[in-house]
């Protein structure tokens, strides 16, 4: 897919003269994706592509790889020596260009220090392309929202079936292990023609206290009176399909202890406060950042006295990658001060983790027609428990 149209639209609303893409040994996957550069391309010499706002784009290629950007429009400038490339770059002195780097957000920092130094020494002012990337890759079209909704609905159904399987095994007095439920989830993905980047999380008991726990082999036996953390994500098989990503919690028994109920209620309240905060901002015409959303969750968790149990941000952007290119809900790890906008899609997943158990409740939200919409189904309102 070629994104030049969306790139041009994003540039029109920006303060920069252009957007600089460069590649050497395919170091920048964002550049390759946005410019639709084939993975098979030989890239032994640096090339540069500059999308100019309201002007002709520029292709800068080495003489032995002069066709590397032949599928793209723009004036071709060829170099064959260090001095020639230096002179070409100096011709853009005084120009402000966006590029793939960000001093705070590491997921966009692909421009190497040496190249950045050379560009600035040529008189080019570089600014982060993070907001441009958000507009081009981090907002969803109507068809992408539909694919996201479909994936999320499947995930809600898979959680229900997974819990029923555990409950049935317990009722029959049979042992059940984390790995068996993980494999069941993967089978459901396959039946529903869903794909995922990694294994789903099925974490029982003490393992639920590890936010990135993944089952090895059979994993731990699921025992009575334990918390089970589910975290599953998947998408349709088309390249442009968008992920769903949800987390639910269960208790292997009929009546959870008060401690578990209190932890869950606090996490749920933090989750729901984020949605209310976003909805209020949109209704009043105010802009809201990912960092502000994270603070809306943290204030609930900390007011309950659970601040020491917070280990991660509140949420992440979702698009064709489960951790996408839009706004993250983060005020602490890598504060994201970009604004949520129409077409943004993101998870809301506050979590609390002790050395005995952990809890994370995750929903997906997207902004459509200036409204915050929760995808997939009704969010979890109470711990799943056994009915016998």
Tab-separated table of C-alpha atoms in Angstrom:
chain	number	residue	atom	x	y	z
A	1	UNK	CA	0.000	0.000	0.000
A	2	UNK	CA	1.278	3.457	-0.927
A	3	UNK	CA	0.591	6.181	1.658
A	4	UNK	CA	1.652	9.240	-0.348
A	5	UNK	CA	-1.849	10.697	-0.365
A	6	UNK	CA	-2.141	10.492	3.418
A	7	UNK	CA	1.413	11.836	3.778
A	8	UNK	CA	0.522	14.888	1.690
A	9	UNK	CA	-2.637	15.478	3.717
A	10	UNK	CA	-0.696	15.268	6.973
A	11	UNK	CA	1.947	17.698	5.708
A	12	UNK	CA	-0.693	20.281	4.781
A	13	UNK	CA	-1.671	20.547	8.446
A	14	UNK	CA	1.920	20.666	9.720
A	15	UNK	CA	4.510	23.378	10.356
A	16	UNK	CA	7.306	21.653	8.441
A	17	UNK	CA	8.471	22.099	4.860
A	18	UNK	CA	8.650	18.382	4.233
A	19	UNK	CA	9.013	14.860	5.562
A	20	UNK	CA	12.384	13.165	5.172
A	21	UNK	CA	12.678	9.401	4.731
A	22	UNK	CA	16.033	7.720	4.448
A	23	UNK	CA	17.224	4.147	4.365
A	24	UNK	CA	20.490	2.286	4.616
A	25	UNK	CA	20.358	-1.492	4.950
A	26	UNK	CA	16.600	-1.179	5.511
A	27	UNK	CA	16.999	0.310	8.995
A	28	UNK	CA	13.697	2.180	9.033
A	29	UNK	CA	10.609	-0.056	8.732
A	30	UNK	CA	8.300	2.974	8.856
A	31	UNK	CA	9.954	4.485	5.783
A	32	UNK	CA	9.797	1.187	3.915
A	33	UNK	CA	6.151	0.701	4.812
A	34	UNK	CA	4.967	4.220	4.012
A	35	UNK	CA	6.800	4.334	0.688
A	36	UNK	CA	5.899	0.732	-0.207
A	37	UNK	CA	9.519	-0.264	-0.746
A	38	UNK	CA	9.800	-4.025	-1.437
A	39	UNK	CA	11.614	-6.133	1.146
A	40	UNK	CA	13.712	-7.639	-1.650
A	41	UNK	CA	15.290	-4.288	-2.582
A	42	UNK	CA	19.097	-4.114	-2.401
A	43	UNK	CA	20.027	-1.209	-0.140
A	44	UNK	CA	23.820	-0.992	0.199
A	45	UNK	CA	23.948	2.801	-0.208
A	46	UNK	CA	21.825	5.442	1.578
A	47	UNK	CA	18.818	6.817	-0.238
A	48	UNK	CA	16.726	9.808	0.797
A	49	UNK	CA	13.160	10.670	-0.133
A	50	UNK	CA	11.732	14.052	0.781
A	51	UNK	CA	7.986	14.654	0.561
A	52	UNK	CA	7.642	18.395	0.016
A	53	UNK	CA	4.557	20.219	1.242
A	54	UNK	CA	2.810	21.743	-1.779
A	55	UNK	CA	5.798	20.963	-3.992
A	56	UNK	CA	7.669	18.352	-5.996
A	57	UNK	CA	9.085	15.467	-4.005
A	58	UNK	CA	12.818	14.729	-4.112
A	59	UNK	CA	14.549	11.371	-4.680
A	60	UNK	CA	18.238	11.145	-3.766
A	61	UNK	CA	19.930	7.894	-4.786
A	62	UNK	CA	23.409	6.507	-5.293
A	63	UNK	CA	24.432	5.989	-8.908
A	64	UNK	CA	24.630	2.179	-8.619
A	65	UNK	CA	21.179	2.042	-6.964
A	66	UNK	CA	19.533	4.893	-8.840
A	67	UNK	CA	16.322	2.940	-9.395
A	68	UNK	CA	15.660	2.269	-5.699
A	69	UNK	CA	12.927	4.920	-5.623
A	70	UNK	CA	11.750	4.550	-9.209
A	71	UNK	CA	8.182	3.675	-8.150
A	72	UNK	CA	7.823	7.042	-6.413
A	73	UNK	CA	7.155	10.446	-7.969
A	74	UNK	CA	9.626	13.291	-7.720
A	75	UNK	CA	12.819	14.806	-9.054
A	76	UNK	CA	15.732	12.343	-9.099
A	77	UNK	CA	19.138	13.537	-7.861
A	78	UNK	CA	22.036	11.085	-8.192
A	79	UNK	CA	25.256	11.050	-6.195
A	80	UNK	CA	28.300	8.819	-6.337
A	81	UNK	CA	30.640	10.352	-3.754
A	82	UNK	CA	30.628	11.658	-0.202
A	83	UNK	CA	31.265	15.204	-1.406
A	84	UNK	CA	28.423	15.054	-3.930
A	85	UNK	CA	25.951	13.881	-1.281
A	86	UNK	CA	27.182	16.585	1.087
A	87	UNK	CA	26.551	19.246	-1.537
A	88	UNK	CA	23.075	17.876	-2.234
A	89	UNK	CA	22.148	17.946	1.431
A	90	UNK	CA	23.510	21.473	1.820
A	91	UNK	CA	21.122	22.602	-0.909
A	92	UNK	CA	18.330	22.102	1.645
A	93	UNK	CA	19.995	24.333	4.256
A	94	UNK	CA	17.444	26.334	6.219
A	95	UNK	CA	14.686	23.794	5.569
A	96	UNK	CA	12.682	22.238	8.425
A	97	UNK	CA	12.022	18.552	7.842
A	98	UNK	CA	10.275	15.931	9.930
A	99	UNK	CA	12.149	12.653	10.351
A	100	UNK	CA	11.892	9.317	12.159
A	101	UNK	CA	13.254	10.172	15.578
A	102	UNK	CA	11.787	11.205	18.897
A	103	UNK	CA	13.649	11.946	22.139
A	104	UNK	CA	10.780	10.477	24.201
A	105	UNK	CA	9.022	7.859	22.037
A	106	UNK	CA	11.483	5.077	21.129
A	107	UNK	CA	9.119	3.290	18.729
A	108	UNK	CA	9.697	6.035	16.149
A	109	UNK	CA	13.449	6.518	16.556
A	110	UNK	CA	15.054	4.938	13.500
A	111	UNK	CA	17.178	7.851	12.265
A	112	UNK	CA	20.730	7.042	13.340
A	113	UNK	CA	22.847	9.636	15.131
A	114	UNK	CA	25.454	9.814	12.377
A	115	UNK	CA	22.920	10.619	9.668
A	116	UNK	CA	21.116	13.092	11.924
A	117	UNK	CA	24.423	14.858	12.595
A	118	UNK	CA	25.221	15.065	8.917
A	119	UNK	CA	21.798	16.504	8.108
A	120	UNK	CA	21.985	19.154	10.817
A	121	UNK	CA	25.539	20.082	9.808
A	122	UNK	CA	24.102	20.662	6.318
A	123	UNK	CA	21.807	23.286	7.849
A	124	UNK	CA	18.645	21.180	7.905
A	125	UNK	CA	16.443	21.572	10.969
A	126	UNK	CA	15.035	18.206	12.041
A	127	UNK	CA	11.850	17.753	14.058
A	128	UNK	CA	10.188	14.498	15.165
A	129	UNK	CA	7.727	12.959	12.714
A	130	UNK	CA	5.709	11.365	15.532
A	131	UNK	CA	2.542	13.390	14.966
A	132	UNK	CA	2.723	12.856	11.210
A	133	UNK	CA	3.126	9.112	11.717
A	134	UNK	CA	0.080	9.176	13.984
A	135	UNK	CA	-2.023	10.818	11.281
A	136	UNK	CA	-0.889	8.459	8.527
A	137	UNK	CA	-0.644	5.120	10.341
A	138	UNK	CA	-2.290	5.677	13.720
A	139	UNK	CA	-5.826	6.576	12.627
A	140	UNK	CA	-8.337	4.092	11.237
A	141	UNK	CA	-10.570	4.255	8.181
A	142	UNK	CA	-14.196	3.100	8.370
A	143	UNK	CA	-13.289	-0.284	6.884
A	144	UNK	CA	-10.460	-0.694	9.388
A	145	UNK	CA	-12.808	0.104	12.257
A	146	UNK	CA	-15.115	-2.629	10.988
A	147	UNK	CA	-12.242	-5.128	10.938
A	148	UNK	CA	-11.255	-4.054	14.448
A	149	UNK	CA	-14.817	-4.492	15.720
A	150	UNK	CA	-15.018	-7.943	14.169
A	151	UNK	CA	-11.733	-9.023	15.756
A	152	UNK	CA	-12.772	-7.656	19.147
A	153	UNK	CA	-16.119	-9.482	19.019
A	154	UNK	CA	-14.302	-12.729	18.314
A	155	UNK	CA	-12.001	-12.143	21.277
A	156	UNK	CA	-14.898	-11.544	23.668
A	157	UNK	CA	-16.428	-14.816	22.507
A	158	UNK	CA	-13.121	-16.686	22.876
A	159	UNK	CA	-12.756	-15.482	26.478
A	160	UNK	CA	-16.258	-16.772	27.267
A	161	UNK	CA	-15.521	-20.182	25.734
A	162	UNK	CA	-12.149	-20.410	27.490
A	163	UNK	CA	-13.736	-19.776	30.876
A	164	UNK	CA	-16.465	-22.312	30.197
A	165	UNK	CA	-13.776	-24.880	29.377
A	166	UNK	CA	-11.957	-24.258	32.660
A	167	UNK	CA	-15.202	-24.362	34.626
A	168	UNK	CA	-16.255	-27.636	32.984
A	169	UNK	CA	-12.909	-29.269	33.757
A	170	UNK	CA	-13.088	-28.211	37.390
A	171	UNK	CA	-16.656	-29.434	37.716
A	172	UNK	CA	-15.566	-32.830	36.377
A	173	UNK	CA	-12.659	-32.951	38.844
A	174	UNK	CA	-10.108	-33.009	36.028
A	175	UNK	CA	-6.764	-31.208	36.040
A	176	UNK	CA	-6.343	-28.266	33.667
A	177	UNK	CA	-3.123	-26.411	32.851
A	178	UNK	CA	-2.377	-22.928	31.519
A	179	UNK	CA	-0.879	-24.364	28.333
A	180	UNK	CA	-4.063	-26.285	27.515
A	181	UNK	CA	-6.134	-23.099	27.626
A	182	UNK	CA	-3.489	-21.236	25.624
A	183	UNK	CA	-3.692	-23.945	22.943
A	184	UNK	CA	-7.492	-23.781	22.989
A	185	UNK	CA	-7.331	-20.025	22.331
A	186	UNK	CA	-4.934	-20.593	19.424
A	187	UNK	CA	-7.306	-23.198	17.978
A	188	UNK	CA	-10.113	-20.654	18.161
A	189	UNK	CA	-7.942	-18.132	16.331
A	190	UNK	CA	-7.402	-20.666	13.586
A	191	UNK	CA	-11.109	-21.568	13.341
A	192	UNK	CA	-12.034	-17.907	13.049
A	193	UNK	CA	-9.227	-17.112	10.568
A	194	UNK	CA	-7.504	-14.755	12.992
A	195	UNK	CA	-3.772	-14.179	13.252
A	196	UNK	CA	-1.637	-12.929	16.136
A	197	UNK	CA	1.959	-11.884	16.620
A	198	UNK	CA	2.584	-13.707	19.897
A	199	UNK	CA	1.144	-16.313	22.219
A	200	UNK	CA	-1.903	-15.299	24.308
A	201	UNK	CA	-1.467	-14.799	28.033
A	202	UNK	CA	-3.064	-17.342	30.363
A	203	UNK	CA	-1.586	-16.654	33.795
A	204	UNK	CA	-2.839	-18.424	36.919
A	205	UNK	CA	-2.119	-17.584	40.534
A	206	UNK	CA	1.307	-16.072	41.153
A	207	UNK	CA	1.922	-15.913	37.391
A	208	UNK	CA	-0.827	-13.296	37.043
A	209	UNK	CA	1.504	-10.916	38.880
A	210	UNK	CA	3.834	-10.884	35.850
A	211	UNK	CA	2.376	-8.506	33.203
A	212	UNK	CA	4.306	-10.268	30.405
A	213	UNK	CA	3.995	-13.865	31.550
A	214	UNK	CA	3.907	-16.410	28.727
A	215	UNK	CA	3.242	-20.105	29.190
A	216	UNK	CA	6.077	-22.503	28.448
A	217	UNK	CA	5.004	-26.026	27.491
A	218	UNK	CA	2.115	-27.141	29.724
A	219	UNK	CA	2.612	-24.318	32.186
A	220	UNK	CA	1.223	-24.244	35.690
A	221	UNK	CA	-1.766	-26.298	36.800
A	222	UNK	CA	-4.746	-24.040	37.456
A	223	UNK	CA	-5.817	-24.557	41.070
A	224	UNK	CA	-8.938	-23.700	43.086
A	225	UNK	CA	-9.102	-20.224	44.594
A	226	UNK	CA	-6.765	-18.538	42.086
A	227	UNK	CA	-6.902	-15.474	39.878
A	228	UNK	CA	-6.537	-16.206	36.167
A	229	UNK	CA	-5.409	-13.360	33.894
A	230	UNK	CA	-6.345	-13.635	30.230
A	231	UNK	CA	-4.754	-11.283	27.690
A	232	UNK	CA	-5.519	-12.068	24.043
A	233	UNK	CA	-5.054	-10.158	20.802
A	234	UNK	CA	-5.615	-11.021	17.148
A	235	UNK	CA	-6.681	-9.595	13.796
A	236	UNK	CA	-8.072	-10.696	10.448
A	237	UNK	CA	-5.727	-11.955	7.764
A	238	UNK	CA	-5.815	-8.971	5.398
A	239	UNK	CA	-2.801	-6.651	5.573
A	240	UNK	CA	-5.030	-3.681	6.390
A	241	UNK	CA	-7.014	-5.442	9.127
A	242	UNK	CA	-6.739	-4.058	12.658
A	243	UNK	CA	-6.096	-5.886	15.918
A	244	UNK	CA	-8.416	-6.358	18.828
A	245	UNK	CA	-6.722	-6.664	22.231
A	246	UNK	CA	-8.560	-7.444	25.475
A	247	UNK	CA	-7.809	-8.690	28.996
A	248	UNK	CA	-10.260	-10.422	31.349
A	249	UNK	CA	-9.994	-11.878	34.822
A	250	UNK	CA	-11.428	-14.969	36.459
A	251	UNK	CA	-11.475	-16.524	39.921
A	252	UNK	CA	-11.468	-20.312	40.161
A	253	UNK	CA	-14.265	-20.621	42.653
A	254	UNK	CA	-17.734	-19.242	43.369
A	255	UNK	CA	-16.923	-16.515	45.913
A	256	UNK	CA	-13.760	-14.392	45.517
A	257	UNK	CA	-12.089	-13.073	48.688
A	258	UNK	CA	-12.726	-9.422	49.504
A	259	UNK	CA	-9.120	-8.533	48.585
A	260	UNK	CA	-9.582	-9.827	45.044
A	261	UNK	CA	-12.921	-8.082	44.656
A	262	UNK	CA	-11.481	-4.787	45.867
A	263	UNK	CA	-8.509	-5.004	43.497
A	264	UNK	CA	-10.775	-5.774	40.562
A	265	UNK	CA	-13.226	-2.989	41.373
A	266	UNK	CA	-10.361	-0.501	41.605
A	267	UNK	CA	-8.878	-1.557	38.259
A	268	UNK	CA	-12.341	-1.431	36.649
A	269	UNK	CA	-12.961	2.055	38.069
A	270	UNK	CA	-9.626	3.285	36.707
A	271	UNK	CA	-10.439	1.803	33.302
A	272	UNK	CA	-13.873	3.407	33.197
A	273	UNK	CA	-12.555	6.774	34.385
A	274	UNK	CA	-10.355	6.944	31.303
A	275	UNK	CA	-13.344	6.408	29.019
A	276	UNK	CA	-15.337	9.069	30.887
A	277	UNK	CA	-12.425	11.500	30.700
A	278	UNK	CA	-12.030	11.045	26.947
A	279	UNK	CA	-15.782	11.298	26.374
A	280	UNK	CA	-16.018	14.535	28.363
A	281	UNK	CA	-13.143	16.079	26.442
A	282	UNK	CA	-14.638	15.167	23.073
A	283	UNK	CA	-18.094	16.429	24.080
A	284	UNK	CA	-16.678	19.786	25.166
A	285	UNK	CA	-14.482	20.168	22.096
A	286	UNK	CA	-11.257	19.947	24.100
A	287	UNK	CA	-8.126	18.141	23.000
A	288	UNK	CA	-6.774	15.390	25.229
A	289	UNK	CA	-3.363	13.743	25.221
A	290	UNK	CA	-2.380	10.177	25.891
A	291	UNK	CA	-0.519	11.355	28.977
A	292	UNK	CA	-3.683	12.943	30.395
A	293	UNK	CA	-5.593	9.680	29.866
A	294	UNK	CA	-2.934	7.772	31.786
A	295	UNK	CA	-3.228	10.226	34.672
A	296	UNK	CA	-6.999	9.687	34.748
A	297	UNK	CA	-6.378	6.010	35.503
A	298	UNK	CA	-3.491	6.567	37.904
A	299	UNK	CA	-5.446	8.969	40.088
A	300	UNK	CA	-7.990	6.202	40.816
A	301	UNK	CA	-5.355	3.554	41.498
A	302	UNK	CA	-3.306	5.828	43.728
A	303	UNK	CA	-6.299	7.189	45.633
A	304	UNK	CA	-7.076	3.597	46.594
A	305	UNK	CA	-3.566	3.263	48.020
A	306	UNK	CA	-2.310	0.960	45.279
A	307	UNK	CA	0.289	3.220	43.664
A	308	UNK	CA	3.169	0.857	44.481
A	309	UNK	CA	1.479	-1.925	42.486
A	310	UNK	CA	1.421	-0.019	39.175
A	311	UNK	CA	4.007	-1.395	36.750
A	312	UNK	CA	3.018	-0.049	33.333
A	313	UNK	CA	1.211	2.623	31.351
A	314	UNK	CA	-2.568	2.581	30.959
A	315	UNK	CA	-2.764	1.717	27.265
A	316	UNK	CA	-1.298	1.680	23.786
A	317	UNK	CA	-2.288	2.578	20.279
A	318	UNK	CA	-3.830	-0.139	18.089
A	319	UNK	CA	-3.820	-0.380	14.293
A	320	UNK	CA	-2.504	-3.051	11.928
A	321	UNK	CA	0.053	-3.689	14.663
A	322	UNK	CA	-1.174	-4.597	18.129
A	323	UNK	CA	1.133	-1.909	19.545
A	324	UNK	CA	0.429	0.666	16.912
A	325	UNK	CA	1.694	4.023	15.728
A	326	UNK	CA	-0.897	6.320	17.277
A	327	UNK	CA	-1.189	7.778	20.758
A	328	UNK	CA	-0.230	5.681	23.783
A	329	UNK	CA	-1.890	6.290	27.149
A	330	UNK	CA	1.329	7.026	28.986
A	331	UNK	CA	2.444	9.779	31.341
A	332	UNK	CA	5.302	7.969	33.038
A	333	UNK	CA	7.264	5.437	30.967
A	334	UNK	CA	7.480	7.359	27.663
A	335	UNK	CA	5.083	10.294	28.107
A	336	UNK	CA	2.931	10.731	25.010
A	337	UNK	CA	1.759	14.309	24.606
A	338	UNK	CA	0.167	13.748	21.206
A	339	UNK	CA	-3.568	14.386	21.009
A	340	UNK	CA	-6.193	11.724	20.445
A	341	UNK	CA	-8.074	12.496	17.251
A	342	UNK	CA	-10.762	11.144	14.944
A	343	UNK	CA	-9.898	7.573	13.993
A	344	UNK	CA	-7.634	6.957	16.989
A	345	UNK	CA	-7.847	3.440	18.420
A	346	UNK	CA	-6.256	2.434	21.698
A	347	UNK	CA	-6.378	0.005	24.589
A	348	UNK	CA	-7.317	1.011	28.118
A	349	UNK	CA	-5.689	-1.506	30.463
A	350	UNK	CA	-4.781	-0.320	33.949
A	351	UNK	CA	-3.180	-3.044	36.052
A	352	UNK	CA	-2.075	-3.777	39.615
A	353	UNK	CA	0.564	-6.395	40.435
A	354	UNK	CA	1.561	-7.821	43.802
A	355	UNK	CA	4.052	-10.604	44.511
A	356	UNK	CA	1.097	-13.015	44.913
A	357	UNK	CA	-1.248	-12.076	42.064
A	358	UNK	CA	-2.007	-9.367	39.543
A	359	UNK	CA	-5.034	-7.917	37.771
A	360	UNK	CA	-5.418	-6.078	34.473
A	361	UNK	CA	-8.718	-5.210	32.801
A	362	UNK	CA	-8.391	-4.205	29.165
A	363	UNK	CA	-10.843	-2.803	26.661
A	364	UNK	CA	-10.368	-1.217	23.252
A	365	UNK	CA	-11.689	2.243	22.403
A	366	UNK	CA	-11.829	4.104	19.110
A	367	UNK	CA	-12.934	7.622	18.246
A	368	UNK	CA	-15.551	7.898	15.544
A	369	UNK	CA	-17.742	10.929	14.810
A	370	UNK	CA	-16.173	12.615	17.837
A	371	UNK	CA	-17.348	9.871	20.215
A	372	UNK	CA	-15.348	7.357	22.259
A	373	UNK	CA	-16.699	3.908	21.379
A	374	UNK	CA	-15.822	0.694	23.215
A	375	UNK	CA	-15.411	-2.135	20.720
A	376	UNK	CA	-16.282	-5.817	20.865
A	377	UNK	CA	-18.911	-6.027	23.551
A	378	UNK	CA	-19.761	-5.082	27.117
A	379	UNK	CA	-16.604	-4.603	29.218
A	380	UNK	CA	-16.030	-6.922	32.153
A	381	UNK	CA	-17.958	-5.656	35.183
A	382	UNK	CA	-17.068	-8.309	37.767
A	383	UNK	CA	-14.699	-11.226	38.161
A	384	UNK	CA	-15.681	-14.353	36.263
A	385	UNK	CA	-16.452	-17.061	38.801
A	386	UNK	CA	-17.663	-20.656	38.835
A	387	UNK	CA	-21.390	-21.243	38.932
A	388	UNK	CA	-21.225	-24.431	41.011
